């Protein structure tokens, strides 16, 4: 089995960050979302991964390389413009060949992994298996209607009056039959080849399409609020690991990771929290659910329930909460703020 990971989207809901970095590289507990995707795929035995990339391809390849450091082999597949998920399958056909494959949206976090779902697909081997999640309002999703045997009877994109609460999330298992369906469909009104249409073609033509409910933690990391929620979920699973230096005047409470080369000086860190490699935290309080990236400087400040990306400098700001601060951003002078600060920004907050 192979994997096809989609990483070409623009990420408009994550601006200003997506102006300067692909949304799939936003870090959760100091690791890019795409690395979690690769981890999940490797755990089910997949080592050949094709990644669909757009005009930010070099940034993704700079982080993942050829995949060898992650125990996989990565092939980059360029897509000139976003023409739909089924179009991604079409252009990846030379890579996929006649193998079964998993299609995985690269901005989705499934924290508990997909091992059980992969096992079920291998045992039953339907033409397609969609992973679904019960949502309170299905109108914003592609929705699967299923029978008592979990067979899909109909798929509807963003229904105004949904007859099911099973939203399709960003993981699909396919046999080579999907290629027949992709070749048979026409572009939608948006001018895109929709994977929902290809799946519906399989259903209409009496192919076996199954739905599998995912009961673990799932988020599409398309918005700042979702990124922060994922960060909380992953940080809860950390266990204390001190590789850097924590001086005698500092206090660590709960599970805290201090990466190699980091220094904690006259500060208090309340876990779960992670302090990235090469970072200095001095005379500051880092509250729970906070991830400080590599090579940051946090001085005379308070930060909690937040993500601070690599190279950022925060000085004399107390009470930063539920915030996302970009790479090499500079924030100073103030208190009690929720911040969303893009890469390289310089912000002086009035006291």
CSV table of C-alpha atoms in Angstrom, one decimal:
chain,number,residue,atom,x,y,z
A,1,UNK,CA,0.0,0.0,0.0
A,2,UNK,CA,1.1,3.6,-0.8
A,3,UNK,CA,0.0,7.0,0.5
A,4,UNK,CA,-1.0,10.2,-1.3
A,5,UNK,CA,-0.7,13.3,1.0
A,6,UNK,CA,-2.2,16.5,-0.2
A,7,UNK,CA,-0.2,19.6,0.7
A,8,UNK,CA,-1.0,22.1,-2.0
A,9,UNK,CA,-3.8,24.2,-0.4
A,10,UNK,CA,-3.4,27.9,0.2
A,11,UNK,CA,-4.7,28.0,3.8
A,12,UNK,CA,-6.6,31.2,3.6
A,13,UNK,CA,-8.1,30.7,7.1
A,14,UNK,CA,-4.7,30.7,8.7
A,15,UNK,CA,-3.5,34.0,7.4
A,16,UNK,CA,-1.2,35.8,8.1
A,17,UNK,CA,0.8,32.6,8.7
A,18,UNK,CA,-0.1,31.0,5.4
A,19,UNK,CA,1.3,34.0,3.6
A,20,UNK,CA,4.8,33.0,4.7
A,21,UNK,CA,4.6,29.2,5.3
A,22,UNK,CA,2.5,26.3,4.1
A,23,UNK,CA,-0.3,25.6,6.6
A,24,UNK,CA,0.8,22.0,6.7
A,25,UNK,CA,4.1,23.1,8.3
A,26,UNK,CA,2.4,24.9,11.3
A,27,UNK,CA,4.0,23.3,14.4
A,28,UNK,CA,1.9,21.4,16.9
A,29,UNK,CA,4.0,20.9,20.1
A,30,UNK,CA,7.1,21.9,18.0
A,31,UNK,CA,6.5,19.4,15.2
A,32,UNK,CA,4.9,20.3,11.8
A,33,UNK,CA,1.5,18.8,11.2
A,34,UNK,CA,2.9,17.0,8.1
A,35,UNK,CA,5.3,15.1,10.3
A,36,UNK,CA,2.4,13.7,12.4
A,37,UNK,CA,0.8,12.7,9.1
A,38,UNK,CA,3.9,10.8,8.1
A,39,UNK,CA,4.2,9.2,11.5
A,40,UNK,CA,0.6,7.9,11.2
A,41,UNK,CA,1.3,6.4,7.8
A,42,UNK,CA,4.6,4.8,8.8
A,43,UNK,CA,2.8,3.2,11.8
A,44,UNK,CA,0.5,1.3,9.4
A,45,UNK,CA,3.5,0.0,7.4
A,46,UNK,CA,3.5,2.6,4.5
A,47,UNK,CA,6.9,3.7,3.4
A,48,UNK,CA,6.2,5.0,-0.1
A,49,UNK,CA,4.5,8.4,0.1
A,50,UNK,CA,3.6,10.8,-2.7
A,51,UNK,CA,3.1,14.4,-1.6
A,52,UNK,CA,1.0,16.7,-3.8
A,53,UNK,CA,2.6,20.2,-3.7
A,54,UNK,CA,1.9,23.6,-5.2
A,55,UNK,CA,3.9,26.7,-5.4
A,56,UNK,CA,5.3,26.2,-1.9
A,57,UNK,CA,6.9,22.9,-2.8
A,58,UNK,CA,10.5,23.9,-1.8
A,59,UNK,CA,9.4,24.8,1.7
A,60,UNK,CA,7.8,21.4,2.3
A,61,UNK,CA,10.8,19.6,0.8
A,62,UNK,CA,13.2,21.6,2.9
A,63,UNK,CA,11.5,20.2,6.0
A,64,UNK,CA,10.7,16.6,5.0
A,65,UNK,CA,13.5,16.1,2.5
A,66,UNK,CA,13.4,12.7,0.8
A,67,UNK,CA,11.7,11.2,3.9
A,68,UNK,CA,14.7,9.1,4.9
A,69,UNK,CA,15.0,10.9,8.3
A,70,UNK,CA,11.4,9.9,9.0
A,71,UNK,CA,11.8,6.3,7.8
A,72,UNK,CA,9.9,6.7,4.5
A,73,UNK,CA,10.6,7.5,0.8
A,74,UNK,CA,8.9,10.7,-0.4
A,75,UNK,CA,8.0,11.5,-4.0
A,76,UNK,CA,6.9,15.1,-4.7
A,77,UNK,CA,4.1,15.5,-7.2
A,78,UNK,CA,3.5,19.0,-8.5
A,79,UNK,CA,0.0,20.3,-9.1
A,80,UNK,CA,0.0,23.6,-11.1
A,81,UNK,CA,-3.3,24.8,-9.7
A,82,UNK,CA,-5.9,23.4,-7.2
A,83,UNK,CA,-8.3,21.5,-9.4
A,84,UNK,CA,-9.8,19.2,-6.8
A,85,UNK,CA,-9.0,16.1,-4.7
A,86,UNK,CA,-9.9,13.7,-7.5
A,87,UNK,CA,-7.5,15.7,-9.8
A,88,UNK,CA,-4.7,14.9,-7.3
A,89,UNK,CA,-5.5,11.2,-7.7
A,90,UNK,CA,-5.4,11.6,-11.5
A,91,UNK,CA,-2.0,13.3,-11.6
A,92,UNK,CA,-0.6,10.8,-9.1
A,93,UNK,CA,-1.5,7.8,-11.2
A,94,UNK,CA,2.1,7.1,-12.4
A,95,UNK,CA,3.2,7.1,-8.7
A,96,UNK,CA,0.3,5.0,-7.4
A,97,UNK,CA,0.2,2.4,-10.2
A,98,UNK,CA,-2.2,-0.4,-9.4
A,99,UNK,CA,-1.6,-0.3,-5.6
A,100,UNK,CA,-4.1,0.2,-2.9
A,101,UNK,CA,-3.5,3.6,-1.3
A,102,UNK,CA,-4.4,6.0,1.5
A,103,UNK,CA,-5.2,9.6,0.5
A,104,UNK,CA,-4.6,11.9,3.5
A,105,UNK,CA,-5.1,15.6,3.7
A,106,UNK,CA,-1.9,17.1,5.0
A,107,UNK,CA,-3.5,19.6,7.4
A,108,UNK,CA,-5.5,17.0,9.3
A,109,UNK,CA,-4.6,15.8,12.8
A,110,UNK,CA,-5.8,12.3,13.8
A,111,UNK,CA,-3.9,12.1,17.1
A,112,UNK,CA,-4.7,8.4,17.9
A,113,UNK,CA,-3.5,7.3,14.5
A,114,UNK,CA,-5.3,5.2,11.9
A,115,UNK,CA,-4.1,1.7,12.6
A,116,UNK,CA,-7.5,0.2,13.4
A,117,UNK,CA,-9.1,1.7,10.3
A,118,UNK,CA,-6.2,0.4,8.1
A,119,UNK,CA,-6.6,-3.1,9.5
A,120,UNK,CA,-10.4,-3.0,8.8
A,121,UNK,CA,-9.7,-1.9,5.2
A,122,UNK,CA,-7.2,-4.6,4.7
A,123,UNK,CA,-9.6,-7.3,6.0
A,124,UNK,CA,-12.6,-6.3,4.0
A,125,UNK,CA,-11.0,-4.5,1.1
A,126,UNK,CA,-13.9,-2.5,-0.3
A,127,UNK,CA,-13.4,-0.4,-3.4
A,128,UNK,CA,-13.2,2.6,-1.1
A,129,UNK,CA,-13.4,3.3,2.6
A,130,UNK,CA,-14.1,6.8,3.9
A,131,UNK,CA,-13.2,7.9,7.4
A,132,UNK,CA,-16.1,9.9,9.0
A,133,UNK,CA,-16.6,11.8,12.2
A,134,UNK,CA,-19.8,12.6,13.9
A,135,UNK,CA,-20.3,16.4,13.9
A,136,UNK,CA,-23.1,18.6,15.4
A,137,UNK,CA,-23.5,20.6,12.2
A,138,UNK,CA,-22.8,18.5,9.0
A,139,UNK,CA,-23.7,21.3,6.6
A,140,UNK,CA,-20.1,22.5,6.2
A,141,UNK,CA,-18.9,19.0,5.2
A,142,UNK,CA,-19.2,16.2,2.6
A,143,UNK,CA,-21.7,13.9,4.3
A,144,UNK,CA,-21.9,10.1,4.1
A,145,UNK,CA,-25.3,8.3,4.4
A,146,UNK,CA,-24.8,4.7,5.4
A,147,UNK,CA,-26.9,1.6,5.9
A,148,UNK,CA,-26.8,-0.8,8.9
A,149,UNK,CA,-23.7,-2.6,7.6
A,150,UNK,CA,-21.7,0.7,7.3
A,151,UNK,CA,-22.1,0.6,3.5
A,152,UNK,CA,-22.3,4.1,2.0
A,153,UNK,CA,-25.6,4.6,0.1
A,154,UNK,CA,-25.2,8.3,-0.8
A,155,UNK,CA,-22.7,11.1,-0.5
A,156,UNK,CA,-23.8,14.7,-0.4
A,157,UNK,CA,-21.5,17.8,-0.4
A,158,UNK,CA,-22.5,20.4,2.2
A,159,UNK,CA,-26.2,19.5,2.4
A,160,UNK,CA,-28.6,22.2,3.6
A,161,UNK,CA,-30.8,19.5,5.1
A,162,UNK,CA,-28.4,16.7,6.1
A,163,UNK,CA,-29.8,13.2,6.6
A,164,UNK,CA,-26.6,12.0,8.4
A,165,UNK,CA,-24.2,13.5,11.0
A,166,UNK,CA,-21.2,11.6,9.5
A,167,UNK,CA,-18.8,14.1,8.0
A,168,UNK,CA,-16.0,12.9,5.8
A,169,UNK,CA,-12.7,14.0,7.2
A,170,UNK,CA,-9.3,14.0,5.5
A,171,UNK,CA,-8.5,10.3,5.2
A,172,UNK,CA,-9.7,7.9,2.4
A,173,UNK,CA,-8.6,4.3,1.7
A,174,UNK,CA,-8.8,3.3,-2.0
A,175,UNK,CA,-8.3,0.3,-4.2
A,176,UNK,CA,-7.3,0.9,-7.9
A,177,UNK,CA,-11.1,1.0,-8.7
A,178,UNK,CA,-11.0,4.7,-7.8
A,179,UNK,CA,-9.1,5.5,-11.0
A,180,UNK,CA,-12.0,4.2,-13.1
A,181,UNK,CA,-14.3,6.6,-11.1
A,182,UNK,CA,-12.0,9.6,-11.5
A,183,UNK,CA,-11.8,9.0,-15.2
A,184,UNK,CA,-15.6,8.9,-15.4
A,185,UNK,CA,-16.5,12.1,-13.7
A,186,UNK,CA,-16.7,15.7,-15.0
A,187,UNK,CA,-15.5,18.9,-13.2
A,188,UNK,CA,-18.0,20.3,-10.8
A,189,UNK,CA,-19.4,23.9,-11.0
A,190,UNK,CA,-16.2,25.0,-9.3
A,191,UNK,CA,-14.2,23.6,-12.2
A,192,UNK,CA,-12.7,20.9,-9.9
A,193,UNK,CA,-12.7,17.1,-10.0
A,194,UNK,CA,-14.4,16.3,-6.7
A,195,UNK,CA,-13.5,13.2,-4.8
A,196,UNK,CA,-17.1,13.2,-3.5
A,197,UNK,CA,-18.3,12.8,-7.1
A,198,UNK,CA,-15.8,9.9,-7.7
A,199,UNK,CA,-17.0,8.1,-4.6
A,200,UNK,CA,-20.7,8.7,-5.6
A,201,UNK,CA,-19.8,7.2,-9.0
A,202,UNK,CA,-18.6,4.0,-7.2
A,203,UNK,CA,-21.8,3.9,-5.1
A,204,UNK,CA,-24.0,4.4,-8.2
A,205,UNK,CA,-22.2,1.7,-10.0
A,206,UNK,CA,-22.7,-0.9,-7.2
A,207,UNK,CA,-19.1,-0.8,-6.0
A,208,UNK,CA,-18.5,-1.5,-2.3
A,209,UNK,CA,-17.9,1.8,-0.5
A,210,UNK,CA,-17.7,1.7,3.3
A,211,UNK,CA,-17.6,4.3,6.1
A,212,UNK,CA,-15.6,4.0,9.2
A,213,UNK,CA,-16.2,6.3,12.2
A,214,UNK,CA,-13.2,7.8,13.8
A,215,UNK,CA,-13.7,8.1,17.5
A,216,UNK,CA,-10.3,9.7,18.5
A,217,UNK,CA,-9.3,13.3,18.4
A,218,UNK,CA,-9.5,14.9,15.0
A,219,UNK,CA,-9.1,18.4,13.8
A,220,UNK,CA,-8.6,20.1,10.4
A,221,UNK,CA,-5.9,22.6,11.4
A,222,UNK,CA,-7.3,25.3,9.1
A,223,UNK,CA,-7.9,28.0,11.8
A,224,UNK,CA,-5.9,29.4,14.6
A,225,UNK,CA,-8.4,28.1,17.2
A,226,UNK,CA,-8.1,24.6,15.8
A,227,UNK,CA,-4.3,24.8,15.8
A,228,UNK,CA,-4.3,25.8,19.5
A,229,UNK,CA,-6.8,23.0,20.4
A,230,UNK,CA,-4.5,20.4,18.7
A,231,UNK,CA,-1.5,21.8,20.6
A,232,UNK,CA,-3.3,21.3,23.9
A,233,UNK,CA,-4.3,17.7,23.0
A,234,UNK,CA,-0.7,16.7,21.9
A,235,UNK,CA,0.9,18.5,24.9
A,236,UNK,CA,-1.2,16.5,27.3
A,237,UNK,CA,0.6,13.4,26.1
A,238,UNK,CA,4.1,14.7,26.9
A,239,UNK,CA,6.2,13.4,29.7
A,240,UNK,CA,9.0,15.3,31.4
A,241,UNK,CA,12.3,15.3,29.5
A,242,UNK,CA,15.0,17.8,30.4
A,243,UNK,CA,17.8,17.9,27.9
A,244,UNK,CA,18.6,21.6,28.3
A,245,UNK,CA,19.6,23.6,31.4
A,246,UNK,CA,17.3,24.7,34.2
A,247,UNK,CA,18.9,26.8,36.8
A,248,UNK,CA,18.4,26.4,40.6
A,249,UNK,CA,16.2,29.5,40.8
A,250,UNK,CA,13.7,28.1,38.3
A,251,UNK,CA,10.7,25.8,39.0
A,252,UNK,CA,9.1,23.2,36.8
A,253,UNK,CA,5.6,22.0,37.6
A,254,UNK,CA,4.0,19.1,35.8
A,255,UNK,CA,5.2,17.6,32.6
A,256,UNK,CA,7.7,19.8,30.9
A,257,UNK,CA,10.1,19.2,28.0
A,258,UNK,CA,13.2,21.3,27.8
A,259,UNK,CA,15.0,20.5,24.5
A,260,UNK,CA,18.7,20.4,24.0
A,261,UNK,CA,20.5,23.8,24.2
A,262,UNK,CA,17.5,25.5,25.8
A,263,UNK,CA,18.0,27.5,29.0
A,264,UNK,CA,15.5,28.3,31.7
A,265,UNK,CA,16.7,31.0,34.0
A,266,UNK,CA,14.9,32.4,37.1
A,267,UNK,CA,11.6,31.3,35.6
A,268,UNK,CA,8.6,29.0,36.3
A,269,UNK,CA,7.3,26.6,33.7
A,270,UNK,CA,3.9,24.9,34.3
A,271,UNK,CA,3.3,21.9,32.2
A,272,UNK,CA,2.3,20.5,29.9
A,273,UNK,CA,4.7,22.7,28.0
A,274,UNK,CA,7.7,22.4,25.7
A,275,UNK,CA,10.7,24.7,25.4
A,276,UNK,CA,12.4,24.4,22.0
A,277,UNK,CA,16.1,23.8,21.3
A,278,UNK,CA,18.3,26.9,21.8
A,279,UNK,CA,15.6,28.9,23.4
A,280,UNK,CA,16.1,31.2,26.4
A,281,UNK,CA,13.4,31.7,29.0
A,282,UNK,CA,14.4,34.2,31.5
A,283,UNK,CA,12.5,35.8,34.4
A,284,UNK,CA,9.3,34.6,32.9
A,285,UNK,CA,6.3,32.4,33.6
A,286,UNK,CA,5.3,29.9,31.0
A,287,UNK,CA,1.9,28.5,31.7
A,288,UNK,CA,0.3,25.2,30.7
A,289,UNK,CA,-0.4,24.2,27.1
A,290,UNK,CA,2.4,26.3,25.7
A,291,UNK,CA,4.9,25.3,23.0
A,292,UNK,CA,7.9,27.6,22.6
A,293,UNK,CA,9.8,26.9,19.4
A,294,UNK,CA,13.5,26.7,18.8
A,295,UNK,CA,15.9,29.7,19.2
A,296,UNK,CA,13.3,32.0,20.9
A,297,UNK,CA,13.9,34.6,23.6
A,298,UNK,CA,11.2,34.9,26.2
A,299,UNK,CA,12.2,37.5,28.9
A,300,UNK,CA,10.3,39.1,31.7
A,301,UNK,CA,7.0,37.8,30.2
A,302,UNK,CA,4.1,35.5,30.8
A,303,UNK,CA,2.9,33.2,28.1
A,304,UNK,CA,0.2,30.4,28.4
A,305,UNK,CA,-2.0,28.3,26.2
A,306,UNK,CA,-0.1,29.5,23.2
A,307,UNK,CA,2.3,28.6,20.4
A,308,UNK,CA,5.4,30.7,19.8
A,309,UNK,CA,7.2,29.8,16.6
A,310,UNK,CA,11.0,29.6,16.1
A,311,UNK,CA,13.2,32.7,16.5
A,312,UNK,CA,10.5,34.8,18.1
A,313,UNK,CA,11.4,37.4,20.8
A,314,UNK,CA,8.9,38.3,23.5
A,315,UNK,CA,10.0,40.9,26.1
A,316,UNK,CA,8.1,42.5,29.0
A,317,UNK,CA,4.7,41.2,28.0
A,318,UNK,CA,2.6,39.6,30.7
A,319,UNK,CA,-0.6,37.6,30.2
A,320,UNK,CA,-0.2,36.4,26.6
A,321,UNK,CA,-2.9,33.7,26.3
A,322,UNK,CA,-4.4,31.6,23.5
A,323,UNK,CA,-2.0,33.3,21.1
A,324,UNK,CA,0.0,32.3,18.0
A,325,UNK,CA,3.2,34.2,17.5
A,326,UNK,CA,5.1,33.8,14.2
A,327,UNK,CA,8.7,33.0,13.3
A,328,UNK,CA,11.2,35.8,14.2
A,329,UNK,CA,8.3,38.0,15.4
A,330,UNK,CA,9.1,40.6,18.1
A,331,UNK,CA,6.5,41.4,20.8
A,332,UNK,CA,7.1,43.8,23.7
A,333,UNK,CA,5.7,46.0,26.4
A,334,UNK,CA,2.2,45.2,27.5
A,335,UNK,CA,-0.2,42.8,29.3
A,336,UNK,CA,-3.3,40.7,28.9
A,337,UNK,CA,-3.5,40.2,25.2
A,338,UNK,CA,-4.6,37.5,22.8
A,339,UNK,CA,-2.2,37.8,19.9
A,340,UNK,CA,-2.0,36.4,16.4
A,341,UNK,CA,1.3,37.7,15.1
A,342,UNK,CA,2.7,36.8,11.7
A,343,UNK,CA,6.3,35.9,10.8
A,344,UNK,CA,8.9,38.7,11.2
A,345,UNK,CA,6.3,41.1,12.6
A,346,UNK,CA,7.4,43.7,15.2
A,347,UNK,CA,4.7,44.5,17.7
A,348,UNK,CA,5.0,47.0,20.6
A,349,UNK,CA,1.8,46.6,22.7
A,350,UNK,CA,0.8,49.6,24.8
A,351,UNK,CA,0.7,48.9,28.5
